[in-house]
């Protein structure tokens, strides 16, 4: 009976190791998909793949642990968000702005996992800018404009 319980615990431990490995692979595949979509958007001069890239990156973050969260993932998510923010500002494309906001939110999460406060603060500023453009935050007038 004790041997059966020991075998069962070993099987559970093996399954947990396999699950972590699979999660890492899924995260990596989603990140690679995001990279390919960014390339496609660039080649086609079409922002639609960028929106899909943000979704792929968001999906990838579901599989990260503190040890696995690479800084490059946060940086590509920031680059996508920056591009969408710029596009949204120029064209008034609300979908681009909404997706930029979501991308910044995901990048902030990754920066937090990485304990990268400088990157996190930069992302938070861009996130707030996007929220303001979407009308989610009230715009505060400058003190010089009030006086």
Coordinates of N, CA and C in Angstrom, one line a residue:
X1 N 0.8 -1.2 0.0 CA 0.0 0.0 0.0 C 0.9 1.3 0.0
X2 N 1.9 1.3 0.8 CA 2.8 2.4 0.9 C 3.5 2.6 -0.5
X3 N 3.9 1.5 -1.1 CA 4.5 1.6 -2.4 C 3.6 2.2 -3.5
X4 N 2.3 1.9 -3.4 CA 1.3 2.5 -4.3 C 1.2 4.0 -4.1
X5 N 1.2 4.5 -2.9 CA 1.1 5.9 -2.6 C 2.3 6.6 -3.1
X6 N 3.5 6.0 -2.9 CA 4.7 6.6 -3.3 C 4.7 6.7 -4.9
X7 N 4.3 5.7 -5.5 CA 4.2 5.7 -7.0 C 3.3 6.8 -7.5
X8 N 2.1 6.9 -6.8 CA 1.1 7.9 -7.1 C 1.7 9.4 -7.0
X9 N 2.5 9.6 -5.9 CA 3.1 10.9 -5.6 C 4.1 11.2 -6.7
X10 N 4.9 10.2 -7.1 CA 5.9 10.4 -8.2 C 5.2 10.7 -9.5
X11 N 4.1 10.0 -9.8 CA 3.4 10.3 -11.0 C 2.9 11.7 -11.0
X12 N 2.3 12.2 -9.9 CA 1.8 13.6 -9.8 C 2.9 14.6 -10.0
X13 N 4.1 14.3 -9.4 CA 5.2 15.2 -9.5 C 5.7 15.3 -11.0
X14 N 5.7 14.1 -11.6 CA 6.1 14.1 -13.0 C 5.1 14.9 -13.9
X15 N 3.8 14.7 -13.6 CA 2.8 15.5 -14.3 C 2.9 17.0 -14.1
X16 N 3.2 17.4 -12.9 CA 3.4 18.8 -12.7 C 4.6 19.4 -13.4
X17 N 5.7 18.6 -13.5 CA 6.9 19.0 -14.3 C 6.5 19.1 -15.7
X18 N 5.8 18.1 -16.2 CA 5.4 18.1 -17.6 C 4.4 19.3 -17.9
X19 N 3.5 19.6 -17.0 CA 2.6 20.8 -17.2 C 3.4 22.1 -17.3
X20 N 4.4 22.3 -16.4 CA 5.2 23.5 -16.4 C 6.0 23.6 -17.7
X21 N 6.5 22.5 -18.2 CA 7.2 22.5 -19.5 C 6.2 22.9 -20.6
X22 N 5.1 22.3 -20.6 CA 4.1 22.6 -21.7 C 3.6 24.0 -21.6
X23 N 3.4 24.5 -20.4 CA 3.1 26.0 -20.3 C 4.2 26.9 -20.9
X24 N 5.4 26.6 -20.6 CA 6.5 27.3 -21.2 C 6.5 27.3 -22.7
X25 N 6.2 26.1 -23.2 CA 6.2 25.9 -24.7 C 5.0 26.7 -25.3
X26 N 3.9 26.7 -24.6 CA 2.7 27.5 -25.1 C 3.0 28.9 -25.1
X27 N 3.6 29.4 -24.0 CA 4.0 30.8 -23.9 C 4.9 31.2 -25.0
X28 N 5.9 30.4 -25.3 CA 6.9 30.6 -26.3 C 6.2 30.6 -27.7
X29 N 5.4 29.7 -28.0 CA 4.7 29.6 -29.3 C 3.8 30.9 -29.5
X30 N 3.1 31.3 -28.5 CA 2.3 32.5 -28.6 C 3.2 33.7 -28.8
X31 N 4.3 33.8 -28.2 CA 5.2 34.9 -28.4 C 5.8 34.9 -29.8
X32 N 6.1 33.7 -30.3 CA 6.6 33.6 -31.7 C 5.5 34.0 -32.7
X33 N 4.3 33.6 -32.4 CA 3.1 34.0 -33.2 C 3.0 35.6 -33.3
X34 N 3.2 36.2 -32.1 CA 3.1 37.7 -32.0 C 4.2 38.3 -32.9
X35 N 5.4 37.7 -32.8 CA 6.5 38.3 -33.6 C 6.2 38.2 -35.1
X36 N 5.7 37.0 -35.5 CA 5.3 36.8 -37.0 C 4.2 37.8 -37.4
X37 N 3.3 38.1 -36.5 CA 2.2 39.0 -36.8 C 2.7 40.4 -36.9
X38 N 3.7 40.8 -36.1 CA 4.3 42.1 -36.2 C 5.0 42.3 -37.6
X39 N 5.7 41.2 -38.0 CA 6.4 41.2 -39.3 C 5.4 41.4 -40.4
X40 N 4.3 40.6 -40.3 CA 3.2 40.7 -41.3 C 2.6 42.1 -41.4
X41 N 2.4 42.7 -40.2 CA 1.8 44.1 -40.2 C 2.7 45.1 -40.8
X42 N 4.0 44.9 -40.6 CA 5.0 45.8 -41.2 C 5.1 45.6 -42.7
X43 N 5.1 44.4 -43.1 CA 5.2 44.1 -44.6 C 3.9 44.5 -45.3
X44 N 2.8 44.4 -44.7 CA 1.5 44.7 -45.3 C 1.0 46.1 -45.1
X45 N 1.8 46.8 -44.2 CA 1.3 48.2 -43.8 C -0.1 48.2 -43.3
X46 N -0.4 47.2 -42.5 CA -1.8 46.9 -42.0 C -1.7 46.8 -40.5
X47 N -2.5 47.5 -39.7 CA -2.4 47.4 -38.3 C -3.2 46.2 -37.7
X48 N -4.0 45.6 -38.6 CA -4.8 44.5 -38.1 C -4.0 43.3 -37.4
X49 N -2.9 42.9 -38.0 CA -2.1 41.9 -37.4 C -1.5 42.3 -36.0
X50 N -1.3 43.6 -35.8 CA -0.8 44.1 -34.5 C -1.8 43.8 -33.4
X51 N -3.1 44.0 -33.8 CA -4.2 43.7 -32.8 C -4.1 42.2 -32.5
X52 N -3.9 41.3 -33.5 CA -3.8 39.9 -33.2 C -2.5 39.6 -32.4
X53 N -1.5 40.3 -32.7 CA -0.2 40.1 -32.0 C -0.4 40.4 -30.5
X54 N -1.2 41.4 -30.2 CA -1.4 41.8 -28.8 C -2.2 40.6 -28.1
X55 N -3.2 40.1 -28.8 CA -3.9 38.9 -28.3 C -3.0 37.7 -28.0
X56 N -2.1 37.5 -29.0 CA -1.1 36.4 -28.8 C -0.2 36.6 -27.6
X57 N 0.2 37.8 -27.4 CA 1.1 38.1 -26.3 C 0.3 38.0 -25.0
X58 N -0.9 38.5 -25.0 CA -1.8 38.3 -23.8 C -1.9 36.9 -23.4
X59 N -2.1 36.1 -24.4 CA -2.3 34.6 -24.2 C -1.0 34.0 -23.7
X60 N 0.1 34.5 -24.2 CA 1.5 34.0 -23.7 C 1.7 34.3 -22.2
X61 N 1.2 35.5 -21.8 CA 1.4 35.9 -20.4 C 0.7 34.9 -19.4
X62 N -0.3 34.2 -19.9 CA -1.0 33.3 -19.0 C -0.1 32.1 -18.6
X63 N 1.0 31.9 -19.3 CA 1.8 30.8 -19.1 C 3.2 31.1 -18.4
X64 N 3.4 32.4 -18.1 CA 4.6 32.8 -17.5 C 4.6 32.7 -16.0
X65 N 5.8 32.3 -15.5 CA 6.0 32.4 -14.1 C 7.0 33.5 -13.9
X66 N 7.3 33.8 -12.7 CA 8.3 34.9 -12.4 C 9.6 34.5 -13.0
X67 N 10.0 33.3 -13.0 CA 11.3 32.9 -13.5 C 11.3 32.9 -15.0
X68 N 10.2 32.7 -15.7 CA 10.1 32.6 -17.1 C 9.9 33.9 -17.9
X69 N 9.5 35.0 -17.2 CA 9.1 36.2 -17.9 C 10.3 36.9 -18.5
X70 N 10.5 36.8 -19.8 CA 11.7 37.5 -20.4 C 11.4 38.9 -20.7
X71 N 12.4 39.8 -20.5 CA 12.2 41.2 -20.7 C 11.8 41.5 -22.2
X72 N 12.3 40.7 -23.1 CA 12.0 40.9 -24.5 C 10.5 40.8 -24.8
X73 N 9.8 40.0 -24.1 CA 8.4 39.9 -24.2 C 7.7 41.2 -23.9
X74 N 8.1 41.8 -22.8 CA 7.6 43.1 -22.4 C 7.9 44.2 -23.4
X75 N 9.1 44.1 -23.9 CA 9.6 45.1 -24.9 C 8.8 45.0 -26.2
X76 N 8.6 43.8 -26.7 CA 7.8 43.7 -27.9 C 6.4 44.1 -27.7
X77 N 5.8 43.8 -26.6 CA 4.5 44.2 -26.3 C 4.4 45.8 -26.2
X78 N 5.4 46.4 -25.6 CA 5.5 47.8 -25.6 C 5.6 48.4 -27.0
X79 N 6.4 47.8 -27.8 CA 6.6 48.3 -29.2 C 5.3 48.2 -30.0
X80 N 4.6 47.2 -29.8 CA 3.3 47.0 -30.5 C 2.3 48.1 -29.9
X81 N 2.3 48.2 -28.6 CA 1.4 49.2 -28.0 C 1.7 50.6 -28.5
X82 N 3.0 50.9 -28.5 CA 3.4 52.3 -29.0 C 3.0 52.5 -30.4
X83 N 3.1 51.5 -31.3 CA 2.7 51.6 -32.7 C 1.2 51.8 -32.8
X84 N 0.5 51.0 -32.0 CA -1.0 51.2 -32.0 C -1.4 52.5 -31.5
X85 N -0.8 53.0 -30.4 CA -1.1 54.3 -29.9 C -0.9 55.4 -30.9
X86 N 0.3 55.3 -31.6 CA 0.6 56.3 -32.6 C -0.4 56.3 -33.7
X87 N -0.7 55.1 -34.2 CA -1.7 54.9 -35.3 C -3.1 55.5 -34.8
X88 N -3.5 55.1 -33.6 CA -4.8 55.6 -33.1 C -4.8 57.1 -33.0
X89 N -3.7 57.7 -32.6 CA -3.7 59.1 -32.4 C -3.8 59.8 -33.8
X90 N -3.1 59.3 -34.8 CA -3.1 59.8 -36.1 C -4.4 59.7 -36.9
X91 N -5.0 58.5 -36.7 CA -6.2 58.2 -37.5 C -7.5 58.3 -36.7
X92 N -7.4 58.4 -35.4 CA -8.6 58.4 -34.6 C -9.2 57.0 -34.5
X93 N -8.4 55.9 -34.8 CA -8.9 54.6 -34.7 C -9.1 54.1 -33.3
X94 N -10.3 54.0 -32.9 CA -10.6 53.6 -31.5 C -10.2 52.2 -31.2
X95 N -10.3 51.3 -32.1 CA -9.9 49.9 -31.9 C -8.4 49.8 -31.7
X96 N -7.6 50.6 -32.4 CA -6.2 50.7 -32.2 C -5.8 51.2 -30.8
X97 N -6.5 52.2 -30.4 CA -6.3 52.8 -29.1 C -6.7 51.8 -28.0
X98 N -7.8 51.1 -28.2 CA -8.3 50.1 -27.2 C -7.3 49.0 -27.1
X99 N -6.8 48.5 -28.2 CA -5.8 47.4 -28.2 C -4.5 47.9 -27.6
X100 N -4.1 49.2 -27.9 CA -2.9 49.7 -27.3 C -3.0 49.7 -25.8
X101 N -4.1 50.1 -25.3 CA -4.4 50.2 -23.9 C -4.2 48.8 -23.3
X102 N -4.8 47.8 -23.9 CA -4.7 46.4 -23.5 C -3.2 45.9 -23.5
X103 N -2.5 46.3 -24.6 CA -1.1 45.9 -24.7 C -0.3 46.5 -23.6
X104 N -0.5 47.8 -23.3 CA 0.2 48.4 -22.2 C -0.1 47.7 -20.9
X105 N -1.3 47.3 -20.7 CA -1.7 46.7 -19.4 C -0.9 45.3 -19.3
X106 N -0.8 44.6 -20.4 CA -0.1 43.3 -20.4 C 1.4 43.5 -20.1
X107 N 2.0 44.6 -20.8 CA 3.4 44.9 -20.6 C 3.7 45.3 -19.2
X108 N 2.8 46.1 -18.6 CA 2.9 46.5 -17.2 C 3.0 45.3 -16.3
X109 N 2.2 44.3 -16.6 CA 2.2 43.0 -15.8 C 3.5 42.4 -15.9
X110 N 4.0 42.3 -17.1 CA 5.4 41.7 -17.3 C 6.5 42.5 -16.6
X111 N 6.4 43.8 -16.7 CA 7.4 44.6 -16.1 C 7.4 44.4 -14.6
X112 N 6.2 44.2 -14.0 CA 6.0 43.9 -12.6 C 6.7 42.6 -12.3
X113 N 6.4 41.6 -13.1 CA 7.0 40.3 -12.9 C 8.5 40.3 -12.9
X114 N 9.0 41.2 -13.7 CA 10.5 41.4 -13.9 C 11.1 42.3 -12.9
X115 N 10.2 42.9 -12.1 CA 10.7 44.0 -11.1 C 11.4 45.1 -11.8
X116 N 11.0 45.5 -13.0 CA 11.6 46.5 -13.7 C 10.8 47.8 -13.6
X117 N 11.1 48.5 -12.5 CA 10.3 49.7 -12.1 C 10.4 50.8 -13.2
X118 N 11.5 51.0 -13.8 CA 11.7 52.0 -14.8 C 10.8 51.8 -16.0
X119 N 10.8 50.5 -16.5 CA 9.9 50.1 -17.6 C 8.5 50.2 -17.2
X120 N 8.2 49.8 -16.0 CA 6.8 49.8 -15.5 C 6.2 51.3 -15.5
X121 N 7.0 52.2 -15.0 CA 6.6 53.6 -14.9 C 6.4 54.2 -16.3
X122 N 7.3 53.9 -17.2 CA 7.2 54.3 -18.6 C 5.9 53.8 -19.2
X123 N 5.6 52.5 -19.0 CA 4.4 51.9 -19.5 C 3.1 52.5 -18.9
X124 N 3.2 52.8 -17.6 CA 2.0 53.4 -16.9 C 1.7 54.8 -17.5
X125 N 2.7 55.5 -17.8 CA 2.4 56.9 -18.4 C 1.8 56.7 -19.8
X126 N 2.3 55.8 -20.6 CA 1.6 55.6 -21.9 C 0.2 55.0 -21.8
X127 N 0.1 54.1 -20.8 CA -1.3 53.6 -20.5 C -2.3 54.7 -20.2
X128 N -1.8 55.6 -19.3 CA -2.7 56.7 -18.9 C -3.0 57.6 -20.1
X129 N -2.0 57.8 -21.0 CA -2.2 58.6 -22.2 C -3.3 58.0 -23.0
X130 N -3.2 56.7 -23.2 CA -4.2 56.0 -24.0 C -5.6 56.0 -23.4
X131 N -5.6 55.9 -22.1 CA -6.9 56.0 -21.4 C -7.5 57.4 -21.6
X132 N -6.7 58.4 -21.5 CA -7.2 59.8 -21.7 C -7.7 59.9 -23.1
X133 N -7.0 59.4 -24.1 CA -7.5 59.5 -25.5 C -8.8 58.7 -25.7
X134 N -9.0 57.7 -25.0 CA -10.2 56.9 -25.1 C -11.4 57.5 -24.3
X135 N -11.0 58.5 -23.5 CA -12.0 59.2 -22.6 C -12.2 58.5 -21.3
X136 N -11.3 57.5 -21.0 CA -11.5 56.8 -19.7 C -10.9 57.6 -18.5
X137 N -10.1 58.6 -18.8 CA -9.5 59.4 -17.7 C -9.8 60.9 -18.0
X138 N -10.2 61.6 -17.0 CA -10.4 63.1 -17.3 C -9.1 63.7 -17.6
X139 N -9.1 64.7 -18.5 CA -7.8 65.4 -18.7 C -7.7 66.5 -17.7
X140 N -6.6 66.6 -17.0 CA -6.4 67.6 -16.1 C -5.7 68.8 -16.7
X141 N -6.3 70.0 -16.6 CA -5.6 71.1 -17.3 C -4.3 71.5 -16.5
X142 N -3.4 72.1 -17.3 CA -2.2 72.5 -16.7 C -2.5 73.6 -15.7
X143 N -1.6 73.7 -14.6 CA -1.8 74.8 -13.6 C -1.7 76.2 -14.3
X144 N -0.9 76.3 -15.3 CA -0.7 77.5 -16.0 C -2.0 77.9 -16.8
X145 N -2.7 76.9 -17.3 CA -4.0 77.2 -18.0 C -5.1 77.6 -17.0
X146 N -5.1 77.1 -15.8 CA -6.1 77.4 -14.8 C -5.9 78.8 -14.3
X147 N -4.7 79.2 -14.1 CA -4.4 80.6 -13.5 C -4.7 81.7 -14.4

